[in-house]
PDB file of C-alpha atoms in Angstrom:
ATOM      1  CA  ASN A   1      16.655 -11.417  28.574  1.00 50.00           C
ATOM      2  CA  ALA A   2      17.546  -9.589  25.385  1.00 70.00           C
ATOM      3  CA  GLY A   3      14.680 -11.050  23.351  1.00 90.00           C
ATOM      4  CA  VAL A   4      11.593  -9.369  21.972  1.00 95.00           C
ATOM      5  CA  MET A   5       9.374  -8.417  24.892  1.00 95.00           C
ATOM      6  CA  GLN A   6       5.633  -8.222  24.556  1.00 97.00           C
ATOM      7  CA  ASN A   7       3.181  -7.201  27.218  1.00 96.00           C
ATOM      8  CA  PRO A   8       0.788  -7.979  28.494  1.00 97.00           C
ATOM      9  CA  ARG A   9       0.906 -11.716  27.899  1.00 95.00           C
ATOM     10  CA  HIS A  10      -2.851 -11.919  28.253  1.00 96.00           C
ATOM     11  CA  LEU A  11      -5.351  -9.116  27.844  1.00 98.00           C
ATOM     12  CA  VAL A  12      -9.075  -9.300  28.446  1.00 98.00           C
ATOM     13  CA  ARG A  13     -11.368  -6.570  27.194  1.00 97.00           C
ATOM     14  CA  ARG A  14     -15.104  -6.099  26.893  1.00 97.00           C
ATOM     15  CA  ARG A  15     -16.646  -5.232  23.575  1.00 97.00           C
ATOM     16  CA  GLY A  16     -16.264  -1.530  22.831  1.00 97.00           C
ATOM     17  CA  GLN A  17     -13.153  -1.037  24.962  1.00 98.00           C
ATOM     18  CA  GLU A  18      -9.690  -0.211  23.718  1.00 98.00           C
ATOM     19  CA  ALA A  19      -6.776  -2.646  23.675  1.00 98.00           C
ATOM     20  CA  ARG A  20      -3.142  -1.552  23.722  1.00 98.00           C
ATOM     21  CA  LEU A  21      -0.450  -4.101  23.000  1.00 98.00           C
ATOM     22  CA  ARG A  22       3.198  -3.280  23.573  1.00 98.00           C
ATOM     23  CA  CYS A  23       6.337  -4.587  21.957  1.00 97.00           C
ATOM     24  CA  SER A  24       9.940  -3.816  22.849  1.00 97.00           C
ATOM     25  CA  PRO A  25      12.259  -5.076  20.107  1.00 95.00           C
ATOM     26  CA  MET A  26      15.534  -6.809  20.671  1.00 93.00           C
ATOM     27  CA  LYS A  27      18.417  -4.531  21.495  1.00 90.00           C
ATOM     28  CA  GLY A  28      19.823  -3.023  18.328  1.00 87.00           C
ATOM     29  CA  HIS A  29      16.713  -3.811  16.268  1.00 90.00           C
ATOM     30  CA  SER A  30      14.953  -0.875  14.655  1.00 90.00           C
ATOM     31  CA  HIS A  31      12.433  -2.764  12.537  1.00 92.00           C
ATOM     32  CA  VAL A  32       9.201  -4.069  14.040  1.00 95.00           C
ATOM     33  CA  TYR A  33       6.485  -6.251  12.548  1.00 96.00           C
ATOM     34  CA  TRP A  34       3.059  -7.130  13.937  1.00 97.00           C
ATOM     35  CA  TYR A  35       1.239 -10.351  13.060  1.00 97.00           C
ATOM     36  CA  ARG A  36      -2.121 -11.751  14.111  1.00 97.00           C
ATOM     37  CA  GLN A  37      -2.871 -15.411  14.646  1.00 94.00           C
ATOM     38  CA  LEU A  38      -6.466 -16.531  14.787  1.00 90.00           C
ATOM     39  CA  PRO A  39      -7.185 -19.879  16.485  1.00 83.00           C
ATOM     40  CA  GLU A  40      -5.923 -22.849  14.471  1.00 79.00           C
ATOM     41  CA  GLU A  41      -4.506 -20.594  11.752  1.00 84.00           C
ATOM     42  CA  GLY A  42      -1.127 -19.314  10.649  1.00 86.00           C
ATOM     43  CA  LEU A  43       0.196 -15.859  11.346  1.00 94.00           C
ATOM     44  CA  LYS A  44      -1.047 -13.030   9.162  1.00 95.00           C
ATOM     45  CA  PHE A  45       1.015  -9.907   8.610  1.00 95.00           C
ATOM     46  CA  MET A  46      -0.481  -6.655   9.835  1.00 97.00           C
ATOM     47  CA  VAL A  47       2.069  -3.849   9.791  1.00 96.00           C
ATOM     48  CA  TYR A  48       5.792  -3.133   9.423  1.00 94.00           C
ATOM     49  CA  LEU A  49       7.328  -0.131  11.173  1.00 94.00           C
ATOM     50  CA  GLN A  50      10.658   1.510  11.618  1.00 92.00           C
ATOM     51  CA  LYS A  51      11.303   4.173  14.199  1.00 88.00           C
ATOM     52  CA  GLU A  52       8.650   6.871  13.695  1.00 88.00           C
ATOM     53  CA  ASN A  53       7.644   5.486  10.294  1.00 92.00           C
ATOM     54  CA  ILE A  54       5.070   3.040   8.996  1.00 94.00           C
ATOM     55  CA  ILE A  55       6.642   1.209   6.081  1.00 91.00           C
ATOM     56  CA  ASP A  56       3.910  -1.258   5.146  1.00 92.00           C
ATOM     57  CA  GLU A  57       0.433  -1.384   6.637  1.00 94.00           C
ATOM     58  CA  SER A  58      -1.145  -3.485   3.919  1.00 92.00           C
ATOM     59  CA  GLY A  59      -2.355  -6.065   6.427  1.00 94.00           C
ATOM     60  CA  MET A  60      -3.998  -3.674   8.841  1.00 95.00           C
ATOM     61  CA  PRO A  61      -7.799  -3.462   8.956  1.00 94.00           C
ATOM     62  CA  LYS A  62      -8.878  -0.076   7.677  1.00 90.00           C
ATOM     63  CA  GLU A  63     -10.775   0.866  10.808  1.00 94.00           C
ATOM     64  CA  ARG A  64     -10.117   0.684  14.544  1.00 97.00           C
ATOM     65  CA  PHE A  65      -6.524  -0.553  14.245  1.00 97.00           C
ATOM     66  CA  SER A  66      -3.429   1.631  14.443  1.00 97.00           C
ATOM     67  CA  ALA A  67       0.257   1.112  15.182  1.00 97.00           C
ATOM     68  CA  GLU A  68       3.169   3.288  16.112  1.00 96.00           C
ATOM     69  CA  PHE A  69       6.842   2.919  16.871  1.00 95.00           C
ATOM     70  CA  PRO A  70       7.996   6.165  18.481  1.00 93.00           C
ATOM     71  CA  LYS A  71      11.551   7.392  18.695  1.00 90.00           C
ATOM     72  CA  GLU A  72      11.609   6.411  22.332  1.00 90.00           C
ATOM     73  CA  GLY A  73       9.729   3.532  23.885  1.00 92.00           C
ATOM     74  CA  PRO A  74       8.020   0.404  22.640  1.00 95.00           C
ATOM     75  CA  SER A  75       5.917  -0.147  19.568  1.00 97.00           C
ATOM     76  CA  ILE A  76       2.197  -0.007  20.292  1.00 98.00           C
ATOM     77  CA  LEU A  77      -0.610  -1.797  18.478  1.00 98.00           C
ATOM     78  CA  ARG A  78      -3.885  -0.129  19.344  1.00 98.00           C
ATOM     79  CA  ILE A  79      -7.328  -1.569  18.734  1.00 98.00           C
ATOM     80  CA  GLN A  80     -10.247   0.725  19.376  1.00 97.00           C
ATOM     81  CA  GLN A  81     -13.814  -0.405  20.104  1.00 97.00           C
ATOM     82  CA  VAL A  82     -12.867  -4.059  20.169  1.00 97.00           C
ATOM     83  CA  VAL A  83     -15.259  -6.709  18.863  1.00 96.00           C
ATOM     84  CA  ARG A  84     -15.374 -10.475  19.423  1.00 94.00           C
ATOM     85  CA  GLY A  85     -13.618 -11.073  16.124  1.00 94.00           C
ATOM     86  CA  ASP A  86     -10.510  -9.301  17.439  1.00 96.00           C
ATOM     87  CA  SER A  87      -9.867 -12.216  19.795  1.00 96.00           C
ATOM     88  CA  ALA A  88      -6.533 -13.636  18.676  1.00 96.00           C
ATOM     89  CA  ALA A  89      -2.859 -13.914  19.513  1.00 96.00           C
ATOM     90  CA  TYR A  90      -0.883 -10.888  18.412  1.00 97.00           C
ATOM     91  CA  PHE A  91       2.807 -11.390  17.765  1.00 97.00           C
ATOM     92  CA  CYS A  92       5.516  -8.825  17.405  1.00 97.00           C
ATOM     93  CA  ALA A  93       8.800  -9.525  15.643  1.00 95.00           C
ATOM     94  CA  SER A  94      11.898  -7.420  15.232  1.00 94.00           C
ATOM     95  CA  SER A  95      14.936  -7.408  12.989  1.00 90.00           C
ATOM     96  CA  THR A  96      18.051  -5.366  12.403  1.00 86.00           C
ATOM     97  CA  GLY A  97      16.904  -4.412   8.930  1.00 77.00           C
ATOM     98  CA  GLY A  98      14.225  -4.856   6.335  1.00 68.00           C
ATOM     99  CA  GLN A  99      16.238  -6.988   3.942  1.00 70.00           C
ATOM    100  CA  GLY A 100      14.844 -10.442   3.383  1.00 64.00           C
ATOM    101  CA  GLY A 101      17.843 -12.290   4.733  1.00 70.00           C
ATOM    102  CA  GLN A 102      17.726 -10.684   8.123  1.00 78.00           C
ATOM    103  CA  PRO A 103      15.676 -12.987  10.322  1.00 84.00           C
ATOM    104  CA  GLN A 104      12.727 -11.782  12.317  1.00 90.00           C
ATOM    105  CA  HIS A 105      12.810 -12.680  15.984  1.00 92.00           C
ATOM    106  CA  PHE A 106       9.435 -13.119  17.618  1.00 94.00           C
ATOM    107  CA  GLY A 107       8.100 -12.265  21.031  1.00 94.00           C
ATOM    108  CA  ASP A 108       5.884 -14.638  22.981  1.00 93.00           C
ATOM    109  CA  GLY A 109       2.726 -12.910  21.818  1.00 95.00           C
ATOM    110  CA  THR A 110      -0.234 -11.261  23.507  1.00 97.00           C
ATOM    111  CA  ARG A 111      -3.411 -13.287  23.692  1.00 96.00           C
ATOM    112  CA  LEU A 112      -6.356 -10.911  23.423  1.00 97.00           C
ATOM    113  CA  SER A 113      -9.724 -12.139  24.609  1.00 97.00           C
ATOM    114  CA  ILE A 114     -12.897 -10.134  24.055  1.00 96.00           C
ATOM    115  CA  LEU A 115     -15.825 -10.776  26.378  1.00 94.00           C
TER     116      LEU A 115
ATOM    117  CA  ALA B   1       0.992 -11.685  -4.187  1.00 76.00           C
ATOM    118  CA  GLN B   2       2.903 -14.568  -2.742  1.00 86.00           C
ATOM    119  CA  THR B   3       1.141 -17.551  -1.243  1.00 93.00           C
ATOM    120  CA  VAL B   4       2.421 -20.412   0.874  1.00 96.00           C
ATOM    121  CA  THR B   5       0.664 -23.772   1.030  1.00 96.00           C
ATOM    122  CA  GLN B   6       1.121 -26.510   3.594  1.00 96.00           C
ATOM    123  CA  SER B   7      -1.046 -29.420   2.535  1.00 95.00           C
ATOM    124  CA  GLN B   8      -0.527 -31.590   5.614  1.00 96.00           C
ATOM    125  CA  PRO B   9      -2.612 -30.330   8.548  1.00 95.00           C
ATOM    126  CA  GLU B  10      -1.211 -33.069  10.798  1.00 96.00           C
ATOM    127  CA  MET B  11       1.691 -35.481  10.732  1.00 97.00           C
ATOM    128  CA  SER B  12       2.861 -38.125  13.155  1.00 97.00           C
ATOM    129  CA  VAL B  13       6.304 -39.659  13.632  1.00 97.00           C
ATOM    130  CA  GLN B  14       7.773 -42.141  16.024  1.00 97.00           C
ATOM    131  CA  GLU B  15      10.611 -41.086  18.239  1.00 97.00           C
ATOM    132  CA  ALA B  16      14.014 -41.497  16.534  1.00 97.00           C
ATOM    133  CA  GLU B  17      12.403 -41.763  13.102  1.00 97.00           C
ATOM    134  CA  THR B  18      12.507 -39.268  10.232  1.00 98.00           C
ATOM    135  CA  VAL B  19       9.621 -37.147   9.012  1.00 98.00           C
ATOM    136  CA  THR B  20       9.228 -34.720   6.116  1.00 98.00           C
ATOM    137  CA  LEU B  21       6.883 -31.759   6.167  1.00 98.00           C
ATOM    138  CA  SER B  22       5.790 -30.321   2.831  1.00 98.00           C
ATOM    139  CA  CYS B  23       5.553 -26.719   1.715  1.00 98.00           C
ATOM    140  CA  THR B  24       4.914 -25.162  -1.667  1.00 98.00           C
ATOM    141  CA  TYR B  25       4.781 -21.499  -2.543  1.00 97.00           C
ATOM    142  CA  ASP B  26       3.870 -19.267  -5.403  1.00 96.00           C
ATOM    143  CA  THR B  27       5.845 -16.211  -6.439  1.00 93.00           C
ATOM    144  CA  SER B  28       6.937 -14.333  -9.516  1.00 91.00           C
ATOM    145  CA  GLU B  29      10.127 -13.168  -7.843  1.00 90.00           C
ATOM    146  CA  SER B  30      13.500 -14.763  -8.503  1.00 88.00           C
ATOM    147  CA  ASP B  31      15.179 -13.736  -5.274  1.00 89.00           C
ATOM    148  CA  TYR B  32      13.594 -14.438  -1.908  1.00 92.00           C
ATOM    149  CA  TYR B  33      13.999 -16.254   1.376  1.00 92.00           C
ATOM    150  CA  LEU B  34      12.201 -19.221   2.855  1.00 94.00           C
ATOM    151  CA  PHE B  35      11.886 -20.145   6.506  1.00 95.00           C
ATOM    152  CA  TRP B  36      10.562 -22.843   8.766  1.00 97.00           C
ATOM    153  CA  TYR B  37       9.282 -21.745  12.165  1.00 95.00           C
ATOM    154  CA  LYS B  38       8.289 -23.999  15.041  1.00 96.00           C
ATOM    155  CA  GLN B  39       5.492 -23.087  17.447  1.00 93.00           C
ATOM    156  CA  PRO B  40       5.297 -25.368  20.508  1.00 93.00           C
ATOM    157  CA  PRO B  41       2.320 -25.284  22.877  1.00 88.00           C
ATOM    158  CA  SER B  42       3.937 -22.325  24.620  1.00 85.00           C
ATOM    159  CA  ARG B  43       3.124 -20.383  21.397  1.00 85.00           C
ATOM    160  CA  GLN B  44       6.652 -19.059  20.986  1.00 87.00           C
ATOM    161  CA  MET B  45       7.689 -18.715  17.347  1.00 91.00           C
ATOM    162  CA  ILE B  46      11.102 -20.279  16.977  1.00 93.00           C
ATOM    163  CA  LEU B  47      13.140 -20.024  13.801  1.00 92.00           C
ATOM    164  CA  VAL B  48      14.210 -23.518  12.756  1.00 96.00           C
ATOM    165  CA  ILE B  49      15.957 -23.017   9.447  1.00 95.00           C
ATOM    166  CA  ARG B  50      16.396 -20.497   6.635  1.00 93.00           C
ATOM    167  CA  GLN B  51      17.078 -20.857   2.908  1.00 94.00           C
ATOM    168  CA  GLU B  52      18.172 -18.228   0.420  1.00 92.00           C
ATOM    169  CA  ALA B  53      16.638 -18.804  -3.011  1.00 92.00           C
ATOM    170  CA  TYR B  54      19.840 -17.913  -4.818  1.00 90.00           C
ATOM    171  CA  LYS B  55      21.692 -20.711  -3.037  1.00 88.00           C
ATOM    172  CA  GLN B  56      21.351 -24.126  -4.610  1.00 85.00           C
ATOM    173  CA  GLN B  57      22.729 -25.907  -1.562  1.00 92.00           C
ATOM    174  CA  ASN B  58      20.066 -27.061   0.852  1.00 94.00           C
ATOM    175  CA  ALA B  59      20.290 -25.571   4.334  1.00 93.00           C
ATOM    176  CA  THR B  60      20.897 -27.811   7.338  1.00 94.00           C
ATOM    177  CA  GLU B  61      20.762 -27.160  11.082  1.00 93.00           C
ATOM    178  CA  ASN B  62      21.689 -30.201  13.129  1.00 95.00           C
ATOM    179  CA  ARG B  63      18.759 -32.647  12.772  1.00 97.00           C
ATOM    180  CA  PHE B  64      16.820 -30.295  10.519  1.00 97.00           C
ATOM    181  CA  SER B  65      17.377 -30.023   6.789  1.00 97.00           C
ATOM    182  CA  VAL B  66      15.433 -28.763   3.825  1.00 97.00           C
ATOM    183  CA  ASN B  67      14.846 -29.966   0.291  1.00 97.00           C
ATOM    184  CA  PHE B  68      14.600 -26.788  -1.755  1.00 96.00           C
ATOM    185  CA  GLN B  69      13.379 -27.244  -5.318  1.00 96.00           C
ATOM    186  CA  LYS B  70      13.246 -23.774  -6.834  1.00 94.00           C
ATOM    187  CA  ALA B  71      11.759 -24.752 -10.178  1.00 94.00           C
ATOM    188  CA  ALA B  72       9.006 -26.696  -8.468  1.00 96.00           C
ATOM    189  CA  LYS B  73       8.588 -23.976  -5.804  1.00 96.00           C
ATOM    190  CA  SER B  74       8.854 -26.589  -3.121  1.00 97.00           C
ATOM    191  CA  PHE B  75      10.508 -26.259   0.293  1.00 97.00           C
ATOM    192  CA  SER B  76      10.150 -29.317   2.507  1.00 98.00           C
ATOM    193  CA  LEU B  77      11.540 -29.775   6.003  1.00 98.00           C
ATOM    194  CA  LYS B  78      13.122 -33.037   7.078  1.00 98.00           C
ATOM    195  CA  ILE B  79      13.484 -33.803  10.760  1.00 98.00           C
ATOM    196  CA  SER B  80      15.832 -36.676  11.505  1.00 97.00           C
ATOM    197  CA  ASP B  81      16.031 -38.646  14.741  1.00 97.00           C
ATOM    198  CA  SER B  82      12.769 -37.101  15.931  1.00 97.00           C
ATOM    199  CA  GLN B  83      12.518 -36.221  19.607  1.00 97.00           C
ATOM    200  CA  LEU B  84       9.528 -35.636  21.844  1.00 96.00           C
ATOM    201  CA  GLY B  85      10.472 -31.976  22.029  1.00 95.00           C
ATOM    202  CA  ASP B  86       9.940 -31.671  18.277  1.00 97.00           C
ATOM    203  CA  ALA B  87       6.175 -31.927  18.777  1.00 97.00           C
ATOM    204  CA  ALA B  88       4.772 -28.565  17.690  1.00 97.00           C
ATOM    205  CA  MET B  89       3.107 -26.647  14.898  1.00 95.00           C
ATOM    206  CA  TYR B  90       5.480 -26.009  12.025  1.00 97.00           C
ATOM    207  CA  PHE B  91       4.998 -23.045   9.744  1.00 96.00           C
ATOM    208  CA  CYS B  92       6.623 -22.480   6.402  1.00 97.00           C
ATOM    209  CA  ALA B  93       7.157 -18.814   5.521  1.00 95.00           C
ATOM    210  CA  TYR B  94       8.200 -16.742   2.520  1.00 94.00           C
ATOM    211  CA  ARG B  95       9.926 -13.390   2.511  1.00 91.00           C
ATOM    212  CA  SER B  96      10.766 -11.173  -0.424  1.00 87.00           C
ATOM    213  CA  SER B  97      14.301  -9.902  -0.791  1.00 82.00           C
ATOM    214  CA  ASP B  98      12.842  -6.440  -1.433  1.00 76.00           C
ATOM    215  CA  GLY B  99      13.488  -4.482   1.738  1.00 66.00           C
ATOM    216  CA  THR B 100      10.224  -2.599   1.500  1.00 65.00           C
ATOM    217  CA  ALA B 101       8.213  -5.802   1.218  1.00 63.00           C
ATOM    218  CA  SER B 102       9.901  -7.697   3.997  1.00 80.00           C
ATOM    219  CA  LYS B 103       6.851  -9.153   5.703  1.00 89.00           C
ATOM    220  CA  LEU B 104       6.677 -12.882   6.246  1.00 92.00           C
ATOM    221  CA  THR B 105       3.904 -14.776   4.483  1.00 93.00           C
ATOM    222  CA  PHE B 106       3.036 -17.933   6.406  1.00 95.00           C
ATOM    223  CA  GLY B 107       1.391 -21.185   5.486  1.00 95.00           C
ATOM    224  CA  THR B 108      -1.426 -22.592   7.586  1.00 93.00           C
ATOM    225  CA  GLY B 109       0.893 -24.910   9.480  1.00 95.00           C
ATOM    226  CA  THR B 110       1.424 -28.618  10.084  1.00 97.00           C
ATOM    227  CA  ARG B 111       0.892 -30.071  13.520  1.00 96.00           C
ATOM    228  CA  LEU B 112       3.581 -32.647  14.252  1.00 98.00           C
ATOM    229  CA  GLN B 113       2.989 -35.342  16.830  1.00 97.00           C
ATOM    230  CA  VAL B 114       5.881 -37.412  18.123  1.00 97.00           C
ATOM    231  CA  THR B 115       5.011 -40.795  19.581  1.00 96.00           C
ATOM    232  CA  LEU B 116       7.022 -43.221  21.668  1.00 92.00           C
TER     233      LEU B 116
END
């Protein structure tokens, strides 16, 4: 399967723990986007990364959230000291470039549940 | 900032009939892209159709077509010959042509039910 791979599919954490969400883009894609979907809502942009660079993090909460896309390996979205309000589905998308016409292909998402 | 509005939280269509989902957007840009994504219960986000703002011709993909009205900032999705597998949430999305601002801005979605 050459699609965008996200893992884990489901993640359960207790309040105060850390959550790490992983995203491997499609082969040949060097641009990664993270979105969050709260229950019964649309997807909200969080961060846009290229290899080793954060291009746009305008949608990221100022505290506790961070993202990286290293030279080797998957992109990681990290949430420290999780709270109940972090419960959501987190989607990763990838594309070959940042131009508007290049479609973003989505993974199946990680559903994060906070106990 | 761009905004996308989907004013129909839910729609219903009978199998084999045609349904139109509405989407309006607000932008000051002249060049951009518009998308419709489908999200079935499996939660996958599936690209349905794409429209470039500089193209006057409406995009079509098999049973799916759009009515793009640039002046009115309207981008509706028409599904013809509806099938049970079309039941899903449908999201309209906007994307700037500026490569540094290439995030997707989504509407709140329309839940489509397909009945027998």
